[in-house]
JSON list of C-alpha atoms in Angstrom, two decimals:
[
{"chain": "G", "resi": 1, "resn": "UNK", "atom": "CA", "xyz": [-25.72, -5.61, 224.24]},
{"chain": "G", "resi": 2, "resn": "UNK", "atom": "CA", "xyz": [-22.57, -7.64, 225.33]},
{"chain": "G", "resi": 3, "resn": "UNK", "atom": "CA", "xyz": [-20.23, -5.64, 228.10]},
{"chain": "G", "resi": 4, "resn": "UNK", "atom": "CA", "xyz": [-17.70, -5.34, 225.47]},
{"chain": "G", "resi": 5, "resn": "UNK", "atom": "CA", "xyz": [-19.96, -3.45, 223.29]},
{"chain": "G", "resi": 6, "resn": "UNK", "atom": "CA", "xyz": [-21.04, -1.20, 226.34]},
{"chain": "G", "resi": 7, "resn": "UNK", "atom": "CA", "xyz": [-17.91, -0.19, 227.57]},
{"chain": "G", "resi": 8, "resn": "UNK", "atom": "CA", "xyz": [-16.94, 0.64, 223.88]},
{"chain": "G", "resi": 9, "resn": "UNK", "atom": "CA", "xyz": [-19.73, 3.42, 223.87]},
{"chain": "G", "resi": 10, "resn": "UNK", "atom": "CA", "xyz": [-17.76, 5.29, 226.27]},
{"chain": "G", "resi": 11, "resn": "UNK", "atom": "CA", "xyz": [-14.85, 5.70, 223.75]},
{"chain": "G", "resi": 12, "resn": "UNK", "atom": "CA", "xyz": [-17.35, 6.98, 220.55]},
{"chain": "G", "resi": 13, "resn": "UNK", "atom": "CA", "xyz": [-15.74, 10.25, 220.90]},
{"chain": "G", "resi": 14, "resn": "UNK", "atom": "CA", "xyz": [-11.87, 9.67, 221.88]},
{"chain": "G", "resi": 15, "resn": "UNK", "atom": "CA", "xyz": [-9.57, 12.07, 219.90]},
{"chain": "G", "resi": 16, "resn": "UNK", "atom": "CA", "xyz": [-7.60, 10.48, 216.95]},
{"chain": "G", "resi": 17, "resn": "UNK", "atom": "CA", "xyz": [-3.59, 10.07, 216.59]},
{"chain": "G", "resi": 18, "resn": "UNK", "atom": "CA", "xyz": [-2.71, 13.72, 216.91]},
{"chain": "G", "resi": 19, "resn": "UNK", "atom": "CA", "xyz": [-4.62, 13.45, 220.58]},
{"chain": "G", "resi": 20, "resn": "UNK", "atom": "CA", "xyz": [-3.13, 10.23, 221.58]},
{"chain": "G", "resi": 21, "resn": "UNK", "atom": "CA", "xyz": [-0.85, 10.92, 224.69]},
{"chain": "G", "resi": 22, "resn": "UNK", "atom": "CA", "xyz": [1.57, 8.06, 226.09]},
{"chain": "G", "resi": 23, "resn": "UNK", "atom": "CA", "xyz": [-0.86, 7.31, 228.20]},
{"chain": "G", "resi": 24, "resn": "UNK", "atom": "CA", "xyz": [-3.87, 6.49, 226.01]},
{"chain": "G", "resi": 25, "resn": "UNK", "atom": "CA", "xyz": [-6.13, 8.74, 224.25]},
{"chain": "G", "resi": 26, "resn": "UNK", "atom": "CA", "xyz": [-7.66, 11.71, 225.40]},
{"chain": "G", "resi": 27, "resn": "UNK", "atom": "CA", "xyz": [-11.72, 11.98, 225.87]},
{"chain": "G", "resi": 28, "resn": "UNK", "atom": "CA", "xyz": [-13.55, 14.59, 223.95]},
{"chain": "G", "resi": 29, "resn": "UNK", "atom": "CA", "xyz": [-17.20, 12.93, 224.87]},
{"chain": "G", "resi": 30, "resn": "UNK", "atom": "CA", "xyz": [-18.58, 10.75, 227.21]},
{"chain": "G", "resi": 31, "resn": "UNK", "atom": "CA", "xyz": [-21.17, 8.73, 227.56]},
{"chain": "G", "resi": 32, "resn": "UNK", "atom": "CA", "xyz": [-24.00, 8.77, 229.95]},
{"chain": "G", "resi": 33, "resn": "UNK", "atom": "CA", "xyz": [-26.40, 5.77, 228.87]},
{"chain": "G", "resi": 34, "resn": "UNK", "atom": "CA", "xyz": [-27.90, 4.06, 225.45]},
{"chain": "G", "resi": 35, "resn": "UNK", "atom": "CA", "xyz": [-31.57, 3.95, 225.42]},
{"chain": "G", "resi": 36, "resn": "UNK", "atom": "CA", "xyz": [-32.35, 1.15, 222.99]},
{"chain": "G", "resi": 37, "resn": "UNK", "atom": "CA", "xyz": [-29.27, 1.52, 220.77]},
{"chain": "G", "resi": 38, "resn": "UNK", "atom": "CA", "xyz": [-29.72, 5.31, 221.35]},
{"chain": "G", "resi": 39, "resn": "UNK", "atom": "CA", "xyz": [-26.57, 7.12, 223.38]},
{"chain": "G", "resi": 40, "resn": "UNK", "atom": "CA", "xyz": [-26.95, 9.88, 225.65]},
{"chain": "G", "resi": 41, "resn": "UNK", "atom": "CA", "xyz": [-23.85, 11.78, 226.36]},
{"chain": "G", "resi": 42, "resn": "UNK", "atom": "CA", "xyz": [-22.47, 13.52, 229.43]},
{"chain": "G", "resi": 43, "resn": "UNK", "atom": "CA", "xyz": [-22.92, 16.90, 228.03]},
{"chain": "G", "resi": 44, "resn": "UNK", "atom": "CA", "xyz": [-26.85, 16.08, 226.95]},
{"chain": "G", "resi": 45, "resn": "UNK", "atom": "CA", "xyz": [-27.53, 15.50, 230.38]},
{"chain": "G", "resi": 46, "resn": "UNK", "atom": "CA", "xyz": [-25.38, 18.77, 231.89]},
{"chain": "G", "resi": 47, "resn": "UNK", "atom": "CA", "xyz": [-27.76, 20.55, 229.23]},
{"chain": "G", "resi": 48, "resn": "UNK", "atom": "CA", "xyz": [-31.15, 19.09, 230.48]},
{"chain": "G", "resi": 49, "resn": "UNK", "atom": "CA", "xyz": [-30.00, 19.92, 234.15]},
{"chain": "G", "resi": 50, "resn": "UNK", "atom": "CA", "xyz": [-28.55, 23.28, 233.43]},
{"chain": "G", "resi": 51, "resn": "UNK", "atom": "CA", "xyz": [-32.46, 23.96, 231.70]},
{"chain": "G", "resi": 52, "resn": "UNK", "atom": "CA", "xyz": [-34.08, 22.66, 234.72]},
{"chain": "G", "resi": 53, "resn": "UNK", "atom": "CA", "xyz": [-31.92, 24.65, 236.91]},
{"chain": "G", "resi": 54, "resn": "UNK", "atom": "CA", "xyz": [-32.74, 27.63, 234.76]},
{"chain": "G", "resi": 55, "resn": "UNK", "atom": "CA", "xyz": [-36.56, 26.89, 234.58]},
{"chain": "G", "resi": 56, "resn": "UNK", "atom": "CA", "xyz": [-36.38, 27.59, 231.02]},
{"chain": "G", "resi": 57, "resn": "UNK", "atom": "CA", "xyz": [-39.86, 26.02, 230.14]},
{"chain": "G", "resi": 58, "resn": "UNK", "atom": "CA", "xyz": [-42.51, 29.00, 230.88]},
{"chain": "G", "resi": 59, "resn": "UNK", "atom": "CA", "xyz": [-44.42, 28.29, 233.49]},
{"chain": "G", "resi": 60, "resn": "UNK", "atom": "CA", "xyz": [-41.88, 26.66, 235.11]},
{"chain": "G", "resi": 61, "resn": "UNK", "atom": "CA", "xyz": [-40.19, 26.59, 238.58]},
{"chain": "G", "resi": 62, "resn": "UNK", "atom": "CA", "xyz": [-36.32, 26.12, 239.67]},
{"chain": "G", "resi": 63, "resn": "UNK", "atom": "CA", "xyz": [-35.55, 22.24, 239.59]},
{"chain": "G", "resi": 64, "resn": "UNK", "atom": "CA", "xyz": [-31.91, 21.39, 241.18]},
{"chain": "G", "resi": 65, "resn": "UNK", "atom": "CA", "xyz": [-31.15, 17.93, 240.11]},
{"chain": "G", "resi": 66, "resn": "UNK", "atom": "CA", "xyz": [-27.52, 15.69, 240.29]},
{"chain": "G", "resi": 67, "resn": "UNK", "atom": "CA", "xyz": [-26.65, 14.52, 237.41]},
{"chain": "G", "resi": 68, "resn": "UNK", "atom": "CA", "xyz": [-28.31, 11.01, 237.97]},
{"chain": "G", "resi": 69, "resn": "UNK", "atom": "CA", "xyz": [-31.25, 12.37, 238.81]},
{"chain": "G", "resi": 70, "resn": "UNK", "atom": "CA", "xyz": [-31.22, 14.63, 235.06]},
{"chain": "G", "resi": 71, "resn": "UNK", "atom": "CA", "xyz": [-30.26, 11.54, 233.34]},
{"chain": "G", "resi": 72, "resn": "UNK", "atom": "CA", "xyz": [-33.31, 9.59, 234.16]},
{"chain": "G", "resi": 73, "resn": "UNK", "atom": "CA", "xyz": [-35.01, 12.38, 233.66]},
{"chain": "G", "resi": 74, "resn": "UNK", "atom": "CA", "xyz": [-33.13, 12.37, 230.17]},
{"chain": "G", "resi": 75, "resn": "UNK", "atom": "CA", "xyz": [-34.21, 9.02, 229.21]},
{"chain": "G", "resi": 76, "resn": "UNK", "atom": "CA", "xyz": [-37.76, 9.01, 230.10]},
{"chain": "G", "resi": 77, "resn": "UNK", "atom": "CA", "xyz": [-38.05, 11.84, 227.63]},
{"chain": "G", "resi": 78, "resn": "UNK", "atom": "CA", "xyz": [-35.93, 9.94, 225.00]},
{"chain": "G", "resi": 79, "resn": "UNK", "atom": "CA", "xyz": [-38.27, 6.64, 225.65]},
{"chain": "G", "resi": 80, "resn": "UNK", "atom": "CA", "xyz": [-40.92, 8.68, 224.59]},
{"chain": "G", "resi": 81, "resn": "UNK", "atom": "CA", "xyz": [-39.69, 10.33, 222.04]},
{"chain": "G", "resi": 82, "resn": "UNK", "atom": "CA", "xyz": [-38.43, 6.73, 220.46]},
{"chain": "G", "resi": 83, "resn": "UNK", "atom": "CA", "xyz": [-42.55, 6.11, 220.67]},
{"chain": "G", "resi": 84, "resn": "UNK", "atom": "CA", "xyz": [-43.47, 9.25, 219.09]},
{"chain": "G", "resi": 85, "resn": "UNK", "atom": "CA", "xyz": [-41.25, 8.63, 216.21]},
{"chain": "G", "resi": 86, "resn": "UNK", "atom": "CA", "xyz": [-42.42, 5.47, 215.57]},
{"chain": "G", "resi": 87, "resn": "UNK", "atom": "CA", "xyz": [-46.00, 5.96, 216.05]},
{"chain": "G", "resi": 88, "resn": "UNK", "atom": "CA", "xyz": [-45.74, 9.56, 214.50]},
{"chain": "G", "resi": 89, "resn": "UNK", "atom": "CA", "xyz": [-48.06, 10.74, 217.27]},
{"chain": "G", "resi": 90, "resn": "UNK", "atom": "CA", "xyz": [-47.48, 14.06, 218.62]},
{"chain": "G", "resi": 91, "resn": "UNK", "atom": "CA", "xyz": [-46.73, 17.73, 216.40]},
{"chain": "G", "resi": 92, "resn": "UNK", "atom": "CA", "xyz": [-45.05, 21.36, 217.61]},
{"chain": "G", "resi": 93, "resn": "UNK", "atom": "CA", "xyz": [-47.39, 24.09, 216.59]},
{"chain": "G", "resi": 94, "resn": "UNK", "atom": "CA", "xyz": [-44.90, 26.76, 215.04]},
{"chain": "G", "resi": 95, "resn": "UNK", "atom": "CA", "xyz": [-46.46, 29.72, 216.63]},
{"chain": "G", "resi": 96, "resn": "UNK", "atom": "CA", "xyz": [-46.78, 28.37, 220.11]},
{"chain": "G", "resi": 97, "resn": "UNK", "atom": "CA", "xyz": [-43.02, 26.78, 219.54]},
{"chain": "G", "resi": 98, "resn": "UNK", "atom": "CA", "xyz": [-41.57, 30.51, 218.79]},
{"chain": "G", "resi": 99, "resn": "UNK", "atom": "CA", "xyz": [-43.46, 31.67, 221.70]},
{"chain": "G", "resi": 100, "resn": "UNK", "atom": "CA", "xyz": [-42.05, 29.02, 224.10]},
{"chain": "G", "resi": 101, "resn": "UNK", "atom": "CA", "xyz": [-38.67, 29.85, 222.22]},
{"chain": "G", "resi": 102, "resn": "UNK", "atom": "CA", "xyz": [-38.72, 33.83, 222.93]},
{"chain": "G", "resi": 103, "resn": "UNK", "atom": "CA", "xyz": [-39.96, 33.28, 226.71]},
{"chain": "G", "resi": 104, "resn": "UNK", "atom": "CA", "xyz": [-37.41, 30.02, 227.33]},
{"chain": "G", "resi": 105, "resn": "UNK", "atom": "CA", "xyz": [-34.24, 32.00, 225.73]},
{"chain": "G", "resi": 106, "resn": "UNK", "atom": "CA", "xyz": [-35.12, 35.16, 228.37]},
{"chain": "G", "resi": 107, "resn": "UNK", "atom": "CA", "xyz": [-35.45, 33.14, 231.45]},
{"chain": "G", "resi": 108, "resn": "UNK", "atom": "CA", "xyz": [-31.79, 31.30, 229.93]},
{"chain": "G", "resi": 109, "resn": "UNK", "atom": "CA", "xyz": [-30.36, 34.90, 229.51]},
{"chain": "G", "resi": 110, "resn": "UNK", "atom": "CA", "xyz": [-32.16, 35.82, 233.24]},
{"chain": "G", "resi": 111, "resn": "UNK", "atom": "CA", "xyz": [-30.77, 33.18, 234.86]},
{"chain": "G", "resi": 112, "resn": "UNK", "atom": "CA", "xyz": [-27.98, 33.42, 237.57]},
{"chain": "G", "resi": 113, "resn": "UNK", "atom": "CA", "xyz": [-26.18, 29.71, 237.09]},
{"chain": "G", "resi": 114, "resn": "UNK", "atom": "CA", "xyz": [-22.95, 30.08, 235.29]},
{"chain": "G", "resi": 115, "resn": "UNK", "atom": "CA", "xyz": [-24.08, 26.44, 233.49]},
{"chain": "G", "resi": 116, "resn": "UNK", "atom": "CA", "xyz": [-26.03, 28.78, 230.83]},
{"chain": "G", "resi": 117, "resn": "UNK", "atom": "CA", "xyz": [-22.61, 29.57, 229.30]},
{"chain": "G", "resi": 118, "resn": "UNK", "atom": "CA", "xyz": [-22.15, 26.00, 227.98]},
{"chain": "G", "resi": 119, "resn": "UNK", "atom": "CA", "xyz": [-25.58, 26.43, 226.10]},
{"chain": "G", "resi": 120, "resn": "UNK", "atom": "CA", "xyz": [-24.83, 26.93, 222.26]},
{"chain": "G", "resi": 121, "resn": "UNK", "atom": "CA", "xyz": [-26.96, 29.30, 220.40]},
{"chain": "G", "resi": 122, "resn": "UNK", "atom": "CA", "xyz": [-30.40, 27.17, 219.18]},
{"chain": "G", "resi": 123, "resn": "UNK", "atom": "CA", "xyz": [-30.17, 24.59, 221.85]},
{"chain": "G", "resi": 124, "resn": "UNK", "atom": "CA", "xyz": [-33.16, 26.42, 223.74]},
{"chain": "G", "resi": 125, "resn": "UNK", "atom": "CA", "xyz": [-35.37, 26.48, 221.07]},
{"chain": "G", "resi": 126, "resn": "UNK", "atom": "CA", "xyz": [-34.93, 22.99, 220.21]},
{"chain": "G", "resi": 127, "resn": "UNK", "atom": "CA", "xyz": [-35.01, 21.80, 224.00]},
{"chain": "G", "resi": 128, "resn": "UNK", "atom": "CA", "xyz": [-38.13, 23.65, 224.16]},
{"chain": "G", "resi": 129, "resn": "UNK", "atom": "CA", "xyz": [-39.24, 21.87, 220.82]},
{"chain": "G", "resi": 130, "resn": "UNK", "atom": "CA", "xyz": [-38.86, 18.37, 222.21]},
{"chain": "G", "resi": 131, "resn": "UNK", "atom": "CA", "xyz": [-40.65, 19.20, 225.59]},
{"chain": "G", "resi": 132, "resn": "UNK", "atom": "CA", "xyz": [-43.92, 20.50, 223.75]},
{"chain": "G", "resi": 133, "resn": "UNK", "atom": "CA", "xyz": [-43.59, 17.54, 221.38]},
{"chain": "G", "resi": 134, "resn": "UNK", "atom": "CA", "xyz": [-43.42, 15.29, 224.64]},
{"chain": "G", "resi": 135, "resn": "UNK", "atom": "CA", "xyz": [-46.48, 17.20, 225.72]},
{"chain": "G", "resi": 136, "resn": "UNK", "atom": "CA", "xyz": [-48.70, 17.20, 223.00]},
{"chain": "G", "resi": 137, "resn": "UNK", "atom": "CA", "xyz": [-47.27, 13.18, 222.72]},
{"chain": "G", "resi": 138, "resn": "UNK", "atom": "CA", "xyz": [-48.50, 12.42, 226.21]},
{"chain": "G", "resi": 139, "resn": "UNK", "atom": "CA", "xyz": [-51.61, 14.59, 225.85]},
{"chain": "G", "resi": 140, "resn": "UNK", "atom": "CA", "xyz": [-52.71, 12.48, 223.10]},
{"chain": "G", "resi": 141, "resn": "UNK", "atom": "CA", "xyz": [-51.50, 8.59, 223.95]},
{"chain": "G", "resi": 142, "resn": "UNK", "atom": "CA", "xyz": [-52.36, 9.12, 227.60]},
{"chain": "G", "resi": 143, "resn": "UNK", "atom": "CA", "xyz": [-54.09, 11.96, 228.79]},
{"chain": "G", "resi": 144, "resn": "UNK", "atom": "CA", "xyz": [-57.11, 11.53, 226.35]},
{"chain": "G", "resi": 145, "resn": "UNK", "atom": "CA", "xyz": [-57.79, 8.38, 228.04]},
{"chain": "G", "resi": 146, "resn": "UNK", "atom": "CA", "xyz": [-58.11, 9.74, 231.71]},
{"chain": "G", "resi": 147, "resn": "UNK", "atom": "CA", "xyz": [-61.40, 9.31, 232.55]},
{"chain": "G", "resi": 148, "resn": "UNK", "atom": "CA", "xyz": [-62.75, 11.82, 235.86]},
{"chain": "G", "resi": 149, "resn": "UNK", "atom": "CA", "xyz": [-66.65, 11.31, 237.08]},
{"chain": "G", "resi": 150, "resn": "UNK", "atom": "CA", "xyz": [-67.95, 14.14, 238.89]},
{"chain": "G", "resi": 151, "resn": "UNK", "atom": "CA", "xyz": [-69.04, 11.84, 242.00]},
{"chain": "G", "resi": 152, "resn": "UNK", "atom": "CA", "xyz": [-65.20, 11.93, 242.36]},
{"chain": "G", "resi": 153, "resn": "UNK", "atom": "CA", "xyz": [-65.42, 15.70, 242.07]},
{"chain": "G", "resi": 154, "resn": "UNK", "atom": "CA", "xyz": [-68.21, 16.16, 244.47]},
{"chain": "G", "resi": 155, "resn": "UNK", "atom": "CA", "xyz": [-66.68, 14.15, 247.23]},
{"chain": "G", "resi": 156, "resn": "UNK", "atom": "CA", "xyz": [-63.25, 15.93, 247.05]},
{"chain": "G", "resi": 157, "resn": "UNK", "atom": "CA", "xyz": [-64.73, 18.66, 247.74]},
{"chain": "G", "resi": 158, "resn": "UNK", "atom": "CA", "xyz": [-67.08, 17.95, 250.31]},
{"chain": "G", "resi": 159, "resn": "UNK", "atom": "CA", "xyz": [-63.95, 16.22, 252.07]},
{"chain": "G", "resi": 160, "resn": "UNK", "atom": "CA", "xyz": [-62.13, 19.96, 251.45]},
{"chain": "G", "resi": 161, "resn": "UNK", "atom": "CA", "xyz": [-65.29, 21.58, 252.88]},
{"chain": "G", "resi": 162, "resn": "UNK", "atom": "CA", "xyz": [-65.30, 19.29, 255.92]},
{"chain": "G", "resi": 163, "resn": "UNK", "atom": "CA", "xyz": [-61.14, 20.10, 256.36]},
{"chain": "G", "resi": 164, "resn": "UNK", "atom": "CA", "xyz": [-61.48, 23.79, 256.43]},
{"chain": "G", "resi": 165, "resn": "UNK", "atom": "CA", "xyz": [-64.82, 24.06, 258.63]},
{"chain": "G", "resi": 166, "resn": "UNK", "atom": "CA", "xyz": [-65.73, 27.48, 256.15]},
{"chain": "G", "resi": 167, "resn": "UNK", "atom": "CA", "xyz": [-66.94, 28.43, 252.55]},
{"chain": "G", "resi": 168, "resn": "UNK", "atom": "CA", "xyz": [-63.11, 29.81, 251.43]},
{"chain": "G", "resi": 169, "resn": "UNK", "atom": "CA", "xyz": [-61.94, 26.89, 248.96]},
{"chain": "G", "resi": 170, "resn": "UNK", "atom": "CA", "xyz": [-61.41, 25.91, 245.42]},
{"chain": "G", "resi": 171, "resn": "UNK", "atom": "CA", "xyz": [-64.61, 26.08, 243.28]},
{"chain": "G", "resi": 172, "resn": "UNK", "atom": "CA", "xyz": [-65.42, 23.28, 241.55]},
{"chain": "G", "resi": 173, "resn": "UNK", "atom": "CA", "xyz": [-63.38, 23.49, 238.45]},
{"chain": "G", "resi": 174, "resn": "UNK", "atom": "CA", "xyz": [-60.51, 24.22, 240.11]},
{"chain": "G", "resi": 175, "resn": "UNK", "atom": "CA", "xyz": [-60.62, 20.99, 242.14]},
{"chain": "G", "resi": 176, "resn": "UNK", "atom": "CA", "xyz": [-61.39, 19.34, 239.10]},
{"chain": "G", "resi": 177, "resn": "UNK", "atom": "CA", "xyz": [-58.56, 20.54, 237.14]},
{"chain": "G", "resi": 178, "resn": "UNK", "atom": "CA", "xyz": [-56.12, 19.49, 240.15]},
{"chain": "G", "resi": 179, "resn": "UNK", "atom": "CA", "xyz": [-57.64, 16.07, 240.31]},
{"chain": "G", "resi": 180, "resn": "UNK", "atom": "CA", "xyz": [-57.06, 15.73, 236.32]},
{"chain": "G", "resi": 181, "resn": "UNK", "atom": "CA", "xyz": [-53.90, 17.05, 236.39]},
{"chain": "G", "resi": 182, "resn": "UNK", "atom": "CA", "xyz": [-52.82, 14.35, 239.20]},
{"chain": "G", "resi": 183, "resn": "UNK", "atom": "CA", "xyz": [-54.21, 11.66, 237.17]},
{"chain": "G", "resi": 184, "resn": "UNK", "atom": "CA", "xyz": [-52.60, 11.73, 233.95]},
{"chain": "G", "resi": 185, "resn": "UNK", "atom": "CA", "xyz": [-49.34, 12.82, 235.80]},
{"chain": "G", "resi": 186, "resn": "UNK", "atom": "CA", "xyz": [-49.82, 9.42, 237.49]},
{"chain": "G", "resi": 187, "resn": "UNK", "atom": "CA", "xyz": [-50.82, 7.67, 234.44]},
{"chain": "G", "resi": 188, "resn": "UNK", "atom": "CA", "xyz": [-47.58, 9.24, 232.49]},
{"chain": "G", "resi": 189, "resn": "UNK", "atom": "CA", "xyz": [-45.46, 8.25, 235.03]},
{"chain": "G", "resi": 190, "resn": "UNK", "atom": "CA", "xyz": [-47.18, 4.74, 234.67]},
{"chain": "G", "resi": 191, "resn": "UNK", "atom": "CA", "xyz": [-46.16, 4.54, 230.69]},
{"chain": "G", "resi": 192, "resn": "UNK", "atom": "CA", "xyz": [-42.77, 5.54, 231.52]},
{"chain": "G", "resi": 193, "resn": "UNK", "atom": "CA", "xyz": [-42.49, 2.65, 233.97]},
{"chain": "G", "resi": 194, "resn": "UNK", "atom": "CA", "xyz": [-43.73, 0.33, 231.66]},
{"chain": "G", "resi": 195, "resn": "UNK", "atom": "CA", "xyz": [-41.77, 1.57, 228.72]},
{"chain": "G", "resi": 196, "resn": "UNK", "atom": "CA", "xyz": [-38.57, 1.43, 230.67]},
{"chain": "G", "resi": 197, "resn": "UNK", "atom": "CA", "xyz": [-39.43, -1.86, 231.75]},
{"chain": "G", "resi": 198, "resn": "UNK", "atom": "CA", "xyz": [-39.16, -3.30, 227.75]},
{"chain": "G", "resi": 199, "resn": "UNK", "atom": "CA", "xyz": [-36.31, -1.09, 227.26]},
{"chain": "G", "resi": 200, "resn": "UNK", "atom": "CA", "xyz": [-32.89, -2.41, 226.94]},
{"chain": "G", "resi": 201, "resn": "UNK", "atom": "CA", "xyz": [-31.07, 0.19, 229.08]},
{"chain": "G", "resi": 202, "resn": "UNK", "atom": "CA", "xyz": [-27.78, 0.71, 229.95]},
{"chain": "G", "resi": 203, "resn": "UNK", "atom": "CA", "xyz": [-26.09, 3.17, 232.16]},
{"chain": "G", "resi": 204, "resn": "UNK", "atom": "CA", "xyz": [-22.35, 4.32, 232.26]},
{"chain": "G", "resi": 205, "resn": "UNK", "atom": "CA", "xyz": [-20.84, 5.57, 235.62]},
{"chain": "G", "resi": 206, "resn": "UNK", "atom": "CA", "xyz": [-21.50, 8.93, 236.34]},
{"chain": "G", "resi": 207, "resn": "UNK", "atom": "CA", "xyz": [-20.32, 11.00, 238.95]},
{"chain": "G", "resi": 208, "resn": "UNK", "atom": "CA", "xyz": [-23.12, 13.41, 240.76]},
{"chain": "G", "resi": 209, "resn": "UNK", "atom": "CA", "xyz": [-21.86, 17.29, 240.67]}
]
């Protein structure tokens, strides 16, 4: 995209005659980034950091990010949501969605950051919608391929056994389940690299808050 093109972006949303002062126009929107043609506003990535803030996903905890930090965060999510659209891999059950919904919209309503007032009614359950699409995406393009032997298994816990010097620990699942878990959430954050890496990217100044 030429620099022209990119620094047009940022005026998408200017206000028309009636909001044109001497000075130039006045803007209602801003732009954040584009993510392969696709633009990210200012206010998208307020959102995703006033839901992390609020640990709206069940199960979550607190996360306080600037606003750089919540728009990478922002376009990892929309790189691979670009790939679940085009590879239509990935669904929402309804049931667990509504569930997710009712719990997400009570930690929102629970939470003590004034940033939950700029949340329009819906945007929860469709936040909430996207991030168990992005996990059912990433369970089946990555996770499904993470391969664990139990050799691996037994030696992490013999290596436990030998740190602690007693029989308290983990059983055997639970190390197992730990060990998975840190695998595909290194292997995700290996197809986010690489996607990134093809991606034609481009970021608008963006003050931290």
């Amino acid at each position: 995209m030429k620099p022209r093109v990119a620094i047009l972006l940022g005026l998408l949303f200017l206000s028309p005659a009636e909001g044109r002062a001497a000075e130039g126009y006045r803007v209602y929107e801003s732009t954040a980034a584009s993510v392969n043609g696709e633009v990210l506003f200012v206010s998208d990535v307020a959102r995703e950091a006033c839901f992390l803030r609020c640990a709206a996903m069940p199960g979550s905890k607190e996360e306080i990010l600037s606003s750089r930090e919540a728009r990478d965060r922002l376009i990892l999510d929309t790189l691979a949501l670009q790939e679940q659209r085009k590879l239509l891999l990935g669904t929402v059950d309804n049931t667990t969605l509504s569930g997710y919904a009712l719990e997400a919209e009570s930690r929102m309503a629970a939470c003590p950051s004034p940033c939950k007032r700029e949340i329009a009614p819906g945007e929860t359950r469709e936040w909430i919608r996207r991030k168990l699409l992005l996990r059912d995406f990433f369970n089946r393009r990555v996770a499904v391929f993470v391969e664990l032997k139990d050799d691996d298994v037994r030696r992490e816990l013999a290596r436990r056994s030998s740190a602690t010097g007693n029989g308290a620990g983990p059983t055997r699942e639970e190390v197992r389940d730990e060990m998975l878990d840190a695998r595909i959430a290194r292997e995700i954050r290996n197809w986010q690299s690489r996607a990134a890496s093809k991606s034609r990217l481009i970021l608008s100044p963006l003050e931290d808050r």
